């Protein structure tokens, strides 16, 4: 391999660690001292150990070519290789293409520069067509890739992402080496004192990743698998390594496992696109989407440091500006101090102002509500302005096309839809959309009017508090702006904690969540959706009907048909919009609350925002997102409440109790007015607020929870506490509770949550989510395995241990096709599954195609037939593929092995018989094995002498043996097998012959099978002469004039004890599986490398 020219280390020259094999005036071909020595000589061991200590790449390539200028003390390494053949190829090229022209240079240094430039050019040509082309440092990555391929021998489709120098610990012994992270595996290589260590762990086997402290080492990354754990340490940047490992594990599990509806970004679906740079961009993108609550489809465009003028503070606030496809966002350096979200649809212009010393590189952004924002200190101002302008032009053109389409549509349809709208959708171009959202859209009747009855005397005392809050918000709007692009600062956090006024709640929910942008961008979407789904029925609509009357049943708004119908329309429209989610429980609770404060269409877009942006992956068939956050919450309890975690060793019950809190956002567990305050915080802060409030609840009850005797007692404590959390206004309307336990004000709880757990940031939550998603997905995978084994166990006699190991082998074979793309099986998360995969249950998730089945069969079959094994495997696959979809499930594969290893001899021979008749053996099938057809003769007499001297025909004797075998058998008789013609019988005999090759009793077995075949041939001929072909026989049987039944062949085999002993010899499946595990990867990887080369 050509490498970037680098000076030879003088220390190594001084120690004479290299031996020169060939040389000329300019080049030296050398090998590493001690390389190739047999017997473990001390020289080789010491040199290898020194390489490991001094070289971060662990083992040094044993051969190299050095550019040496005569008379100079400086030399350069220009090529290296693992074999002498590889280096000699480069040496020959140098002698033929460079050495003849070196004499034209008068200056030796010029000659050296010429060679170095030529070598760099060769490297550049190789890089252009390789994985390294997309890396930040292609030349260095190319060298790392070459070492990785040399050391592990995996196919080229195994995409190397990055590598790190580290130590892998085995007990208390560290081994220095290189950690390679690929799209499918963790690989570690070390060479120390002549001992080579290789570890290859698939991401699919990683169940948990964590940072731990081991002794004096504080930054150890522990990788857990189902069988063991491995510790890696001494990284230069452990945070980066942990992030990359979590990302790669998350991506791999989403691609490979049943992720329960989790989506994978389009960029990451093709493993060849995954690089370290892409992972960094994806991590930043995910953080930005979560921080600002942006749509999941938004792509991050520009990220620049800048400062923004904040009128409320009368100064410029430093931070970072982020631009996406549809938004321009700003966040201060301290997360949450100052945040700004500006949808591009609200921007009128982006202009560059004159740069001064006090205002360097300023940009003015004007929005529709006659406000402007000033950004300064933009390093790449021109690039930012031009890119944003381009996106604005594209957006304005799209909006014009939508308006034109809507105008044409309005002229051709009736103005009165089939249902009654409770809002007005008419909007003029001149009107300010933010004003419409805040004024017209929020003043409606129907559901809203039911919730807000006329004020009575009991409400007079609370109206003053409402008025005070309204004045505070009006003052805030004046100072910070109104609408989605208002400045979000610490002051607004305090206002939200006090509770949003009833008259402003709907408007602010829409603005905080940015649902108003979706509403404005899709003016007739909801009406069209309702028209399309009218009359549609599905499982989702049935579940919706079942839950309609369970949605806030105590609230008067949903005790009449008006509220129920509105809720039905919102939920049905969303189920139609997103069939992947459809309908999940708790969506009805959230939608019903939204309908109380917003119009029906606004409530629909709020629900869309919550399900698809604010709580991604929560509402799918396995609520993966909620379970991940439960696991994150459990870790946060240990971090933020150390005293509680010390007294309660098992925190999982407390985390499990929080599932309802996260799914319903506390609406089901808190009094209604208190729950509204939590929703206010959620729409402003996102899921971070739910984590903080949940931690505050546990903190308030830490003393009682520490003394709990069981999980039920802890649940009662939390339930009782939450029932007593009241809004400050509820004390006036609940005088009957005067004698009850003292109430906690919801505002106090929220304030405590912000003050005590403000350190729970969005970035920290996203990091924990990435790590815990691996654990949750693997837990689901364990459940899938248990279900599959539970279904298969009654059908087979294999032990649970063997069945479990067999399942793992089967799954690994399925994964190999996804790793390196040699099969048709694909992951549901990456591409549409084959029809069979979509139809089978989750317990049959893993299937194998013909090539994968053949690999497994050859590894596990007790019938080793030499070169004929491939043919038998092909026939076995055809026999098992009953649906003719070219796929075999795990249960089918397990039942076949159960026959081979656990069933009686009769059933084994029945399976062997079926492998040689249609459909396993087709009429036009050709035998590809090199075995010759056995020589069959029919010269044996057709009678036998019994011990009592009686002579009996051989056929009668066989029939008597069959009757004896079947006597007492209480099983239901299987359908009679069709007769076997002569061609099929010859193939049957060929398979038997191939089983005996290399066996100690080979001669006796050959003689026995010869006698059996002769007898069966004579029986078939006699049968054909004595009676006409039976009805239903195949045409080939009639034409050939010969056939034999399964019973005749079975009885003939049973007459030869040596054959019976051979077929009944004990073979342990566990030993086969143990031998198959290391071979499975090696053989498949080697085969795929040959196929792809």
Short mmCIF file of C-alpha atoms in Angstrom, two decimals, residues 227-550:
data_model
loop_
_atom_site.label_atom_id
_atom_site.label_comp_id
_atom_site.label_asym_id
_atom_site.label_seq_id
_atom_site.Cartn_x
_atom_site.Cartn_y
_atom_site.Cartn_z
CA UNK A 227 -22.84 -13.09 27.40
CA UNK A 228 -20.11 -10.81 28.74
CA UNK A 229 -18.90 -7.27 29.12
CA UNK A 230 -15.76 -5.55 27.89
CA UNK A 231 -14.06 -2.41 29.19
CA UNK A 232 -12.22 0.11 27.02
CA UNK A 233 -10.26 3.06 28.40
CA UNK A 234 -7.47 5.59 27.87
CA UNK A 235 -9.19 7.51 25.08
CA UNK A 236 -8.03 11.00 24.20
CA UNK A 237 -11.67 12.17 23.92
CA UNK A 238 -13.95 9.76 25.72
CA UNK A 239 -17.04 11.94 25.13
CA UNK A 240 -16.59 11.71 21.37
CA UNK A 241 -16.04 7.95 21.47
CA UNK A 242 -19.14 7.42 23.60
CA UNK A 243 -21.26 9.56 21.31
CA UNK A 244 -20.10 7.76 18.15
CA UNK A 245 -20.61 4.33 19.71
CA UNK A 246 -24.14 5.21 20.86
CA UNK A 247 -25.00 6.58 17.43
CA UNK A 248 -23.69 3.54 15.57
CA UNK A 249 -25.43 1.12 17.94
CA UNK A 250 -28.68 3.06 17.61
CA UNK A 251 -28.48 3.14 13.80
CA UNK A 252 -27.61 -0.55 13.55
CA UNK A 253 -30.43 -1.65 15.84
CA UNK A 254 -32.96 0.50 13.99
CA UNK A 255 -31.86 -1.14 10.74
CA UNK A 256 -31.61 -4.69 11.99
CA UNK A 257 -34.15 -5.20 14.76
CA UNK A 258 -37.89 -4.73 14.93
CA UNK A 259 -37.77 -1.11 16.07
CA UNK A 260 -41.50 -0.81 16.62
CA UNK A 261 -42.03 1.99 14.13
CA UNK A 262 -38.86 4.02 14.82
CA UNK A 263 -37.79 5.90 11.74
CA UNK A 264 -34.25 6.19 10.44
CA UNK A 265 -33.03 9.27 8.64
CA UNK A 266 -32.76 8.78 4.90
CA UNK A 267 -29.07 9.69 4.96
CA UNK A 268 -28.31 6.83 7.35
CA UNK A 269 -30.32 4.08 5.67
CA UNK A 270 -27.45 3.29 3.30
CA UNK A 271 -24.47 2.23 5.41
CA UNK A 272 -21.96 3.46 2.83
CA UNK A 273 -23.10 7.04 3.56
CA UNK A 274 -22.19 6.83 7.24
CA UNK A 275 -18.98 8.65 8.12
CA UNK A 276 -17.73 10.29 11.27
CA UNK A 277 -18.55 13.68 9.80
CA UNK A 278 -22.12 12.56 8.98
CA UNK A 279 -22.57 11.29 12.54
CA UNK A 280 -21.42 14.63 13.94
CA UNK A 281 -23.87 16.44 11.68
CA UNK A 282 -26.69 14.10 12.66
CA UNK A 283 -26.00 14.57 16.37
CA UNK A 284 -26.06 18.35 15.97
CA UNK A 285 -29.21 18.17 13.83
CA UNK A 286 -31.00 16.03 16.42
CA UNK A 287 -30.04 18.46 19.16
CA UNK A 288 -31.28 21.46 17.17
CA UNK A 289 -34.60 19.77 16.33
CA UNK A 290 -35.17 18.92 20.00
CA UNK A 291 -34.01 22.30 21.33
CA UNK A 292 -36.36 24.30 19.12
CA UNK A 293 -39.10 21.67 18.63
CA UNK A 294 -38.78 21.67 14.85
CA UNK A 295 -40.34 19.13 12.45
CA UNK A 296 -38.36 15.90 12.18
CA UNK A 297 -37.94 16.33 8.43
CA UNK A 298 -36.04 19.61 8.76
CA UNK A 299 -32.46 19.50 7.50
CA UNK A 300 -29.80 21.58 9.15
CA UNK A 301 -28.22 24.02 6.69
CA UNK A 302 -25.97 26.62 8.36
CA UNK A 303 -24.54 26.92 11.87
CA UNK A 304 -22.74 30.16 12.74
CA UNK A 305 -21.66 31.99 15.86
CA UNK A 306 -23.15 35.46 16.17
CA UNK A 307 -24.79 37.94 18.53
CA UNK A 308 -28.38 39.16 18.41
CA UNK A 309 -29.78 42.46 19.61
CA UNK A 310 -32.16 41.82 22.51
CA UNK A 311 -34.26 44.96 23.15
CA UNK A 312 -35.40 43.78 26.57
CA UNK A 313 -31.76 43.55 27.73
CA UNK A 314 -30.54 46.58 25.72
CA UNK A 315 -27.50 44.66 24.52
CA UNK A 316 -26.28 42.07 22.06
CA UNK A 317 -26.55 38.50 23.35
CA UNK A 318 -23.89 36.10 22.04
CA UNK A 319 -24.93 32.67 20.81
CA UNK A 320 -25.39 30.56 17.68
CA UNK A 321 -27.73 30.92 14.73
CA UNK A 322 -29.08 27.73 13.14
CA UNK A 323 -30.84 27.68 9.77
CA UNK A 324 -32.88 24.78 8.41
CA UNK A 325 -35.09 24.27 5.38
CA UNK A 326 -37.92 26.25 6.94
CA UNK A 327 -36.60 28.05 10.03
CA UNK A 328 -34.01 30.50 11.32
CA UNK A 329 -33.30 29.92 15.02
CA UNK A 330 -31.04 31.45 17.63
CA UNK A 331 -29.87 30.09 20.96
CA UNK A 332 -27.70 31.84 23.53
CA UNK A 333 -24.49 30.25 24.73
CA UNK A 334 -26.21 29.24 27.93
CA UNK A 335 -29.06 26.97 26.89
CA UNK A 336 -32.46 28.51 27.65
CA UNK A 337 -31.25 32.02 28.52
CA UNK A 338 -32.47 33.47 25.22
CA UNK A 339 -34.09 31.57 22.36
CA UNK A 340 -35.65 32.75 19.11
CA UNK A 341 -37.55 30.80 16.44
CA UNK A 342 -38.44 32.49 13.14
CA UNK A 343 -40.28 30.43 10.49
CA UNK A 344 -39.11 31.42 7.00
CA UNK A 345 -42.77 31.88 6.07
CA UNK A 346 -42.84 34.86 8.47
CA UNK A 347 -39.72 36.53 7.02
CA UNK A 348 -40.21 39.39 4.57
CA UNK A 349 -36.57 40.22 3.86
CA UNK A 350 -32.99 39.50 4.83
CA UNK A 351 -30.65 42.44 4.29
CA UNK A 352 -26.99 43.16 4.89
CA UNK A 353 -26.28 46.44 6.70
CA UNK A 354 -23.11 48.48 6.67
CA UNK A 355 -20.40 46.97 8.82
CA UNK A 356 -18.83 49.13 11.52
CA UNK A 357 -16.39 48.54 14.35
CA UNK A 358 -19.21 48.37 16.89
CA UNK A 359 -21.55 46.38 14.58
CA UNK A 360 -19.40 44.02 12.52
CA UNK A 361 -21.12 42.16 9.65
CA UNK A 362 -24.73 43.01 10.61
CA UNK A 363 -27.79 41.34 9.08
CA UNK A 364 -31.35 42.69 9.44
CA UNK A 365 -34.23 40.20 9.33
CA UNK A 366 -37.70 41.72 8.86
CA UNK A 367 -40.86 39.74 9.66
CA UNK A 368 -44.55 40.21 8.88
CA UNK A 369 -45.57 41.73 12.22
CA UNK A 370 -43.47 44.82 11.46
CA UNK A 371 -40.57 43.75 13.63
CA UNK A 372 -36.92 43.33 12.78
CA UNK A 373 -34.04 41.36 14.28
CA UNK A 374 -30.39 42.32 14.09
CA UNK A 375 -27.58 39.76 13.93
CA UNK A 376 -23.92 40.79 14.09
CA UNK A 377 -20.48 39.17 14.14
CA UNK A 378 -21.41 36.69 11.40
CA UNK A 379 -18.17 35.29 10.03
CA UNK A 380 -19.73 34.06 6.76
CA UNK A 381 -22.43 36.68 6.40
CA UNK A 382 -22.65 36.66 2.60
CA UNK A 383 -23.08 32.89 2.45
CA UNK A 384 -25.82 32.95 5.08
CA UNK A 385 -27.76 35.78 3.45
CA UNK A 386 -27.63 34.27 -0.04
CA UNK A 387 -28.70 30.82 1.13
CA UNK A 388 -31.62 32.16 3.20
CA UNK A 389 -32.74 34.32 0.29
CA UNK A 390 -32.71 31.32 -2.04
CA UNK A 391 -34.89 29.35 0.35
CA UNK A 392 -37.24 32.33 0.75
CA UNK A 393 -37.69 32.58 -3.02
CA UNK A 394 -38.48 28.86 -3.27
CA UNK A 395 -40.93 29.14 -0.36
CA UNK A 396 -42.75 32.15 -1.84
CA UNK A 397 -43.08 30.37 -5.18
CA UNK A 398 -44.53 27.31 -3.43
CA UNK A 399 -47.00 29.44 -1.47
CA UNK A 400 -48.13 31.17 -4.68
CA UNK A 401 -48.75 27.79 -6.32
CA UNK A 402 -50.78 26.61 -3.32
CA UNK A 403 -52.92 29.76 -3.33
CA UNK A 404 -53.56 29.39 -7.05
CA UNK A 405 -54.55 25.74 -6.57
CA UNK A 406 -56.87 26.60 -3.68
CA UNK A 407 -58.58 29.33 -5.69
CA UNK A 408 -59.25 26.92 -8.54
CA UNK A 409 -60.53 24.35 -6.07
CA UNK A 410 -62.90 26.79 -4.34
CA UNK A 411 -64.49 27.62 -7.69
CA UNK A 412 -65.40 23.97 -8.36
CA UNK A 413 -66.62 22.69 -4.97
CA UNK A 414 -69.53 23.55 -2.69
CA UNK A 415 -68.83 26.11 -0.01
CA UNK A 416 -70.69 24.07 2.64
CA UNK A 417 -68.96 20.85 3.73
CA UNK A 418 -70.81 17.88 5.19
CA UNK A 419 -69.89 18.81 8.77
CA UNK A 420 -70.16 22.05 10.69
CA UNK A 421 -66.95 24.01 11.14
CA UNK A 422 -66.66 25.88 14.42
CA UNK A 423 -64.10 28.30 13.00
CA UNK A 424 -63.62 30.70 10.11
CA UNK A 425 -60.95 29.88 7.51
CA UNK A 426 -61.36 32.99 5.36
CA UNK A 427 -58.19 35.04 5.31
CA UNK A 428 -57.12 37.96 3.17
CA UNK A 429 -53.62 38.31 1.84
CA UNK A 430 -53.18 41.65 3.59
CA UNK A 431 -54.11 40.37 7.04
CA UNK A 432 -51.38 39.45 9.45
CA UNK A 433 -51.54 35.69 10.05
CA UNK A 434 -50.27 36.03 13.61
CA UNK A 435 -53.09 38.43 14.43
CA UNK A 436 -55.64 36.03 12.98
CA UNK A 437 -54.30 33.18 15.07
CA UNK A 438 -54.33 35.18 18.27
CA UNK A 439 -57.69 36.91 17.80
CA UNK A 440 -60.17 35.36 15.38
CA UNK A 441 -59.11 31.73 15.69
CA UNK A 442 -59.36 31.63 19.47
CA UNK A 443 -62.77 33.23 19.89
CA UNK A 444 -65.22 30.51 18.99
CA UNK A 445 -68.18 28.66 20.46
CA UNK A 446 -69.26 25.00 20.68
CA UNK A 447 -66.66 23.06 22.73
CA UNK A 448 -65.06 26.24 24.01
CA UNK A 449 -68.35 27.74 25.15
CA UNK A 450 -69.24 24.57 27.04
CA UNK A 451 -65.97 24.76 28.92
CA UNK A 452 -66.35 28.47 29.77
CA UNK A 453 -69.81 29.02 31.28
CA UNK A 454 -70.86 32.49 32.31
CA UNK A 455 -69.09 33.73 35.37
CA UNK A 456 -70.80 33.07 38.68
CA UNK A 457 -70.23 34.41 42.14
CA UNK A 458 -67.78 31.61 42.93
CA UNK A 459 -65.55 32.78 40.10
CA UNK A 460 -65.44 36.45 41.02
CA UNK A 461 -62.57 35.84 43.43
CA UNK A 462 -60.48 34.13 40.75
CA UNK A 463 -61.22 36.60 37.98
CA UNK A 464 -58.95 39.17 39.59
CA UNK A 465 -56.03 36.72 39.44
CA UNK A 466 -56.78 36.07 35.77
CA UNK A 467 -56.76 39.78 35.05
CA UNK A 468 -53.44 40.21 36.80
CA UNK A 469 -51.90 37.42 34.73
CA UNK A 470 -53.36 38.85 31.54
CA UNK A 471 -51.80 42.25 32.28
CA UNK A 472 -48.44 40.59 32.94
CA UNK A 473 -48.61 38.82 29.58
CA UNK A 474 -49.67 42.00 27.77
CA UNK A 475 -46.65 43.76 29.23
CA UNK A 476 -44.48 40.85 28.15
CA UNK A 477 -45.84 40.97 24.59
CA UNK A 478 -45.05 44.65 24.42
CA UNK A 479 -41.45 44.10 25.49
CA UNK A 480 -40.62 40.70 23.95
CA UNK A 481 -42.98 40.44 20.99
CA UNK A 482 -46.02 38.34 20.26
CA UNK A 483 -46.32 35.27 18.09
CA UNK A 484 -44.07 32.32 17.39
CA UNK A 485 -41.05 34.62 16.95
CA UNK A 486 -41.16 36.20 20.40
CA UNK A 487 -37.98 36.20 22.47
CA UNK A 488 -38.02 33.28 24.90
CA UNK A 489 -36.14 34.20 28.07
CA UNK A 490 -36.04 33.48 31.79
CA UNK A 491 -38.86 35.93 32.33
CA UNK A 492 -41.28 34.00 30.15
CA UNK A 493 -40.37 30.83 32.07
CA UNK A 494 -41.60 32.47 35.26
CA UNK A 495 -44.83 33.59 33.59
CA UNK A 496 -45.45 30.07 32.29
CA UNK A 497 -44.82 28.62 35.75
CA UNK A 498 -47.53 30.91 37.17
CA UNK A 499 -49.99 29.51 34.64
CA UNK A 500 -51.15 30.91 31.32
CA UNK A 501 -54.43 32.89 31.43
CA UNK A 502 -57.46 31.05 30.05
CA UNK A 503 -57.95 33.61 27.30
CA UNK A 504 -54.38 33.21 26.03
CA UNK A 505 -53.76 29.51 26.57
CA UNK A 506 -54.77 28.33 23.10
CA UNK A 507 -52.83 31.07 21.34
CA UNK A 508 -49.67 30.46 23.34
CA UNK A 509 -49.87 26.68 22.95
CA UNK A 510 -49.98 27.19 19.18
CA UNK A 511 -47.09 29.67 19.28
CA UNK A 512 -44.86 27.82 21.72
CA UNK A 513 -45.22 24.54 19.81
CA UNK A 514 -45.09 26.26 16.40
CA UNK A 515 -48.25 24.39 15.38
CA UNK A 516 -49.49 27.71 14.00
CA UNK A 517 -46.85 27.49 11.25
CA UNK A 518 -48.16 24.12 10.12
CA UNK A 519 -51.71 25.48 10.20
CA UNK A 520 -50.76 28.49 8.09
CA UNK A 521 -48.81 26.37 5.61
CA UNK A 522 -51.72 23.94 5.05
CA UNK A 523 -54.88 26.08 4.92
CA UNK A 524 -57.28 23.42 3.60
CA UNK A 525 -55.44 20.29 4.61
CA UNK A 526 -57.71 19.34 7.52
CA UNK A 527 -60.92 19.79 5.52
CA UNK A 528 -59.56 17.70 2.66
CA UNK A 529 -58.41 15.04 5.09
CA UNK A 530 -61.86 14.75 6.65
CA UNK A 531 -63.40 14.47 3.20
CA UNK A 532 -61.01 11.65 2.26
CA UNK A 533 -61.48 9.63 5.43
CA UNK A 534 -65.27 9.99 5.55
CA UNK A 535 -66.81 6.54 5.81
CA UNK A 536 -63.43 4.80 6.19
CA UNK A 537 -63.27 2.04 8.80
CA UNK A 538 -60.17 0.43 10.24
CA UNK A 539 -58.80 -0.94 13.47
CA UNK A 540 -57.86 2.63 14.40
CA UNK A 541 -61.42 3.94 13.96
CA UNK A 542 -62.78 1.06 16.04
CA UNK A 543 -60.35 1.88 18.84
CA UNK A 544 -61.24 5.57 18.59
CA UNK A 545 -64.96 4.81 18.98
CA UNK A 546 -64.20 2.67 22.00
CA UNK A 547 -62.23 5.46 23.71
CA UNK A 548 -64.33 8.50 22.80
CA UNK A 549 -66.44 8.41 25.92
CA UNK A 550 -63.37 7.79 28.12
#
